[in-house]
């Protein structure tokens, strides 16, 4: 089906943090993208009271829910029945399981597969291959390059989600963030370094655009984003919208590196956040040109910083 529009789409990891946005965008796309949209999820998620409202709303709009065990080949084969396009939104802990999903896709009718990426460019430059958080995604790409013949893949590389970047996490304050309640910010380095961001609704919009444009997106690593800005410009937007000056602390780049090493040495999972913040602060999200345009999206189609800051101030989570 290479270069053909998707017809039967299966989303895996649909109710997760970014899966929710991607599934919602696919379901609400006008004109429709795909004839039928299904999700493959665990029985626990399908019957979870926390997910009931979300799943009911999706089902009322025609979504099918297929339940099963991601690690059962029979369940995955069953879920792939009649499917031509798979969009994986699996979380970090489940990234390696995509290798089995891809093997089974190659033996099925699946023609197009979006591996779970939606983040930092794991092949940005020569140093990327050594970054610890990238290892599982790199293995998935290597498997695809070396083994897949029929199934074509598309990687949607969005850089950091601006909504998450804004959060000043109590467990990792030095890694930066903004707290609208206390009007405090922590900024890495001088705060003047540019970073490319994507908002979570825009991740969904960009995946839909990729699905609509197989002629440019199959077999590609798409580098996309909502906007480029600096930590100081984000601070200025918060100060403007709250009408007051904020208290600002700075974490020097060298200090961030030291904390990153300490956290990895202590086997603390928060180490991943420190590494990613360091990569972003050092320019690992910047491009001469993104792929937004070839997907038919202009800057006016993407959410601006002011909208995301407004949501953060009003306490709307993600
Ligand atoms: N750019 C950024 O700033 C950023 C930030 C966070 C994540 N990401 C990337 O986005 C992608 C999705 O991450 P996420 O945070 O959205 O995922 P998540 O919420 O942790 O999990 C997504 C879904 O994966 C499924 N899943 C099944 N088995 C799992 C397992 N053993 N461990 C974890 N998940 C399992 C679940 O599907 P069901 O819904 O069917 O139960 C879950 O809802 C990843 O590639 C991640 O690296 C990027």
XYZ file of N, CA and C in Angstrom, residues 107-231:
375
model
N 4.281 -10.020 8.758
C 3.592 -11.270 8.336
C 2.104 -11.052 8.092
N 1.617 -9.834 8.303
C 0.165 -9.589 8.216
C -0.149 -8.676 7.023
N -1.374 -8.121 7.025
C -1.749 -7.177 5.954
C -1.275 -5.758 6.228
N -0.647 -5.550 7.389
C -0.211 -4.195 7.745
C 0.846 -3.726 6.739
N 0.646 -2.489 6.248
C 1.574 -1.941 5.244
C 2.380 -0.764 5.785
N 1.810 -0.081 6.796
C 2.402 1.185 7.246
C 2.400 1.191 8.769
N 3.532 1.571 9.363
C 3.674 1.499 10.831
C 4.350 2.776 11.321
N 3.739 3.404 12.312
C 4.355 4.565 12.963
C 4.907 4.088 14.308
N 6.229 3.881 14.431
C 6.758 3.479 15.737
C 6.604 4.626 16.743
N 6.555 4.290 18.016
C 6.392 5.308 19.049
C 7.672 6.151 19.141
N 7.560 7.406 18.718
C 8.697 8.350 18.790
C 8.187 9.616 19.451
N 7.682 10.581 18.642
C 7.030 11.789 19.167
C 7.895 12.497 20.215
N 9.200 12.570 19.953
C 10.062 13.204 20.951
C 11.367 13.672 20.341
N 12.422 13.561 21.139
C 13.750 14.054 20.770
C 14.306 13.284 19.573
N 15.013 13.976 18.708
C 15.625 13.374 17.525
C 16.767 12.462 17.972
N 16.552 11.143 17.842
C 17.542 10.183 18.372
C 18.713 9.957 17.412
N 18.634 10.583 16.225
C 19.775 10.505 15.294
C 20.127 11.929 14.849
N 20.153 12.844 15.818
C 20.379 14.267 15.499
C 21.803 14.498 15.001
N 22.778 13.955 15.747
C 24.175 14.076 15.314
C 24.957 12.862 15.809
N 26.289 12.895 15.621
C 27.099 11.711 15.921
C 27.017 11.311 17.391
N 26.747 12.277 18.274
C 26.728 11.937 19.706
C 25.410 11.272 20.128
N 24.385 11.382 19.286
C 23.046 10.893 19.677
C 23.058 9.402 20.023
N 23.885 8.640 19.295
C 23.846 7.176 19.496
C 24.332 6.756 20.880
N 24.994 7.677 21.593
C 25.486 7.330 22.940
C 24.533 7.740 24.056
N 23.466 8.438 23.714
C 22.572 8.943 24.766
C 21.720 7.798 25.324
N 21.769 7.628 26.630
C 21.080 6.472 27.252
C 19.564 6.444 26.957
N 18.847 7.566 27.048
C 17.388 7.467 26.822
C 17.021 7.066 25.395
N 17.976 7.158 24.455
C 17.637 6.877 23.049
C 17.742 5.391 22.688
N 18.327 4.582 23.580
C 18.754 3.240 23.165
C 17.613 2.357 22.621
N 16.459 2.333 23.290
C 15.380 1.445 22.803
C 14.832 1.902 21.456
N 14.684 3.226 21.295
C 14.173 3.728 20.003
C 15.195 3.457 18.902
N 16.494 3.570 19.226
C 17.532 3.277 18.226
C 17.471 1.806 17.805
N 17.249 0.927 18.779
C 17.162 -0.509 18.460
C 15.967 -0.795 17.542
N 14.865 -0.119 17.802
C 13.671 -0.316 16.957
C 13.984 0.136 15.520
N 14.636 1.305 15.398
C 14.966 1.790 14.035
C 15.929 0.831 13.331
N 16.890 0.296 14.085
C 17.857 -0.626 13.495
C 17.143 -1.895 13.014
N 16.233 -2.395 13.844
C 15.472 -3.593 13.466
C 14.691 -3.332 12.176
N 14.085 -2.169 12.105
C 13.279 -1.830 10.920
C 14.171 -1.792 9.673
N 15.311 -1.089 9.810
C 16.223 -0.967 8.652
C 16.705 -2.326 8.178
N 17.007 -3.216 9.129
C 17.638 -4.484 8.749
C 16.666 -5.595 8.395
N 15.414 -5.480 8.837
C 14.516 -6.629 8.684
C 13.239 -6.412 7.895
N 12.738 -5.190 7.874
C 11.423 -5.032 7.235
C 11.562 -4.863 5.725
N 10.763 -5.613 5.001
C 10.795 -5.517 3.540
C 9.486 -4.903 3.030
N 8.380 -5.390 3.590
C 7.074 -4.948 3.087
C 6.568 -3.706 3.821
N 6.597 -3.766 5.145
C 6.018 -2.675 5.938
C 6.893 -1.429 5.829
N 6.266 -0.285 5.550
C 6.978 1.004 5.519
C 6.725 1.717 6.848
N 7.723 2.454 7.313
C 7.565 3.144 8.603
C 7.665 4.657 8.450
N 7.030 5.349 9.375
C 7.139 6.812 9.459
C 7.418 7.155 10.915
N 8.442 7.978 11.123
C 8.805 8.403 12.480
C 8.438 9.875 12.613
N 7.639 10.198 13.626
C 7.238 11.595 13.824
C 8.043 12.146 15.000
N 9.034 12.981 14.675
C 9.978 13.518 15.673
C 9.556 14.951 15.994
N 9.073 15.140 17.205
C 8.427 16.416 17.554
C 9.238 17.307 18.481
N 10.350 16.771 19.029
C 11.035 17.509 20.095
C 10.187 17.456 21.354
N 10.589 18.220 22.390
C 9.856 18.186 23.658
C 8.445 18.733 23.546
N 7.534 18.139 24.367
C 6.184 18.710 24.480
C 6.311 19.951 25.355
N 5.842 21.079 24.851
C 5.963 22.330 25.602
C 5.233 22.231 26.948
N 4.094 21.524 26.980
C 3.316 21.442 28.240
C 4.155 20.807 29.348
N 4.925 19.763 28.991
C 5.733 19.083 30.010
C 6.955 19.922 30.377
N 7.509 20.616 29.387
C 8.697 21.460 29.622
C 8.382 22.553 30.640
N 7.128 23.020 30.631
C 6.750 24.123 31.523
C 6.685 23.700 32.989
N 6.526 22.406 33.226
C 6.305 21.943 34.613
C 7.593 22.025 35.439
N 7.472 22.682 36.594
C 8.599 22.748 37.526
C 8.413 21.595 38.510
N 9.039 20.461 38.203
C 8.797 19.252 39.009
C 9.522 19.356 40.349
N 8.802 19.172 41.467
C 9.458 19.292 42.779
C 10.661 18.353 42.925
N 10.616 17.190 42.254
C 11.727 16.229 42.393
C 12.920 16.573 41.510
N 12.755 17.542 40.613
C 13.863 17.857 39.695
C 13.840 19.344 39.348
N 13.788 20.171 40.398
C 13.665 21.620 40.162
C 14.810 22.178 39.325
N 16.021 21.652 39.568
C 17.193 22.203 38.852
C 17.099 21.941 37.357
N 16.242 20.985 36.953
C 16.107 20.687 35.516
C 15.215 21.715 34.814
N 14.700 22.677 35.577
C 13.984 23.797 34.973
C 12.476 23.649 34.958
N 11.796 24.802 34.805
C 10.343 24.801 34.729
C 9.768 26.108 35.241
N 8.454 26.181 35.223
C 7.743 27.428 35.538
C 6.561 27.091 36.445
N 6.411 27.800 37.545
C 5.282 27.553 38.440
C 4.444 28.818 38.559
N 3.279 28.781 37.924
C 2.435 29.987 37.849
C 1.867 30.370 39.210
N 1.689 29.392 40.123
C 1.120 29.707 41.442
C 2.090 30.539 42.264
N 3.352 30.071 42.357
C 4.346 30.784 43.177
C 5.099 31.847 42.363
N 4.833 31.887 41.062
C 5.516 32.815 40.136
C 7.033 32.664 40.240
N 7.440 31.395 40.165
C 8.874 31.073 40.208
C 9.247 30.280 38.963
N 10.441 30.548 38.465
C 10.930 29.779 37.314
C 12.360 29.346 37.570
N 12.724 28.227 36.986
C 14.125 27.805 36.970
C 14.497 27.636 35.501
N 15.564 28.333 35.111
C 15.958 28.382 33.708
C 17.361 27.784 33.575
N 17.539 26.972 32.532
C 18.857 26.353 32.328
C 19.762 27.315 31.559
N 20.996 27.460 32.036
C 21.972 28.343 31.394
C 21.497 29.786 31.431
N 21.845 30.538 30.382
C 21.464 31.950 30.336
C 19.975 32.113 30.057
N 19.373 31.079 29.473
C 17.947 31.154 29.110
C 17.745 31.715 27.711
N 18.855 32.000 27.025
C 18.716 32.572 25.673
C 18.871 31.526 24.559
N 19.145 30.284 24.935
C 19.319 29.234 23.909
C 17.973 28.835 23.320
N 17.933 28.681 21.983
C 16.653 28.331 21.337
C 16.345 26.840 21.478
N 15.052 26.541 21.620
C 14.580 25.154 21.687
C 13.339 25.041 20.788
N 13.256 23.941 20.042
C 12.068 23.690 19.216
C 11.078 22.816 19.992
N 9.831 23.254 20.078
C 8.809 22.542 20.871
C 7.611 22.161 20.016
N 6.855 21.157 20.508
C 5.550 20.867 19.924
C 4.530 20.771 21.057
N 3.360 21.337 20.857
C 2.306 21.184 21.874
C 1.661 19.819 21.661
N 1.052 19.285 22.707
C 0.491 17.941 22.595
C -0.672 17.869 21.595
N -1.585 18.855 21.559
C -2.596 18.801 20.486
C -1.942 18.838 19.095
N -0.847 19.597 18.972
C -0.187 19.660 17.659
C 0.480 18.333 17.274
N 0.912 17.535 18.265
C 1.463 16.210 17.931
C 0.386 15.415 17.184
N -0.848 15.463 17.717
C -1.956 14.761 17.051
C -2.183 15.297 15.643
N -2.175 16.627 15.539
C -2.391 17.274 14.235
C -1.308 16.840 13.221
N -0.067 16.758 13.699
C 1.052 16.400 12.820
C 0.978 14.931 12.389
N 0.539 14.049 13.294
C 0.398 12.634 12.916
C -0.715 12.508 11.866
N -1.809 13.231 12.060
C -2.893 13.203 11.064
C -2.369 13.698 9.715
N -1.580 14.784 9.741
C -1.028 15.322 8.481
C -0.126 14.278 7.807
N 0.649 13.550 8.608
C 1.519 12.506 8.034
C 0.658 11.400 7.415
N -0.439 11.027 8.090
C -1.330 9.986 7.560
C -2.000 10.432 6.256
N -2.251 11.727 6.141
C -2.897 12.254 4.931
C -1.934 12.386 3.748
N -0.628 12.334 4.062
C 0.366 12.558 3.001
C 1.371 11.412 2.897
N 0.876 10.199 2.576
C 1.804 9.066 2.480
C 2.891 9.291 1.438
N 2.587 10.098 0.422
C 3.567 10.308 -0.664
C 4.825 10.993 -0.139
N 4.716 11.752 0.940
C 5.930 12.382 1.493
C 6.348 11.775 2.829
N 5.450 11.032 3.472
C 5.800 10.586 4.823
C 6.195 9.120 4.950
N 5.854 8.265 3.993
C 6.246 6.855 4.177
C 7.763 6.725 4.049
N 8.319 5.956 4.976
C 9.766 5.708 4.982
C 10.576 6.876 5.506
N 9.930 7.895 6.068
C 10.652 9.119 6.462
C 10.718 9.324 7.966
N 11.778 10.029 8.361
C 11.855 10.571 9.714
C 11.415 12.019 9.573
N 10.211 12.322 10.053
C 9.664 13.678 9.903
C 10.066 14.522 11.103
N 10.766 15.621 10.850
C 11.149 16.539 11.932
C 10.163 17.694 11.930
N 9.339 17.733 12.941
C 8.237 18.700 12.954
C 8.212 19.421 14.294
N 7.596 20.586 14.332
C 7.441 21.284 15.617
C 6.400 22.391 15.518
N 5.935 22.848 16.713
C 4.965 23.947 16.755
C 5.667 25.277 16.597
N 6.752 25.460 17.363
C 7.486 26.738 17.327
C 8.846 26.575 17.987
N 9.704 27.573 17.719
C 11.018 27.640 18.380
C 10.990 28.859 19.295
N 11.451 28.683 20.526
C 11.502 29.831 21.427
C 12.664 29.634 22.424
N 12.789 30.525 23.386
C 13.850 30.390 24.387
C 13.221 30.334 25.782
N 13.939 29.781 26.758
C 13.405 29.773 28.139
C 13.082 31.186 28.624
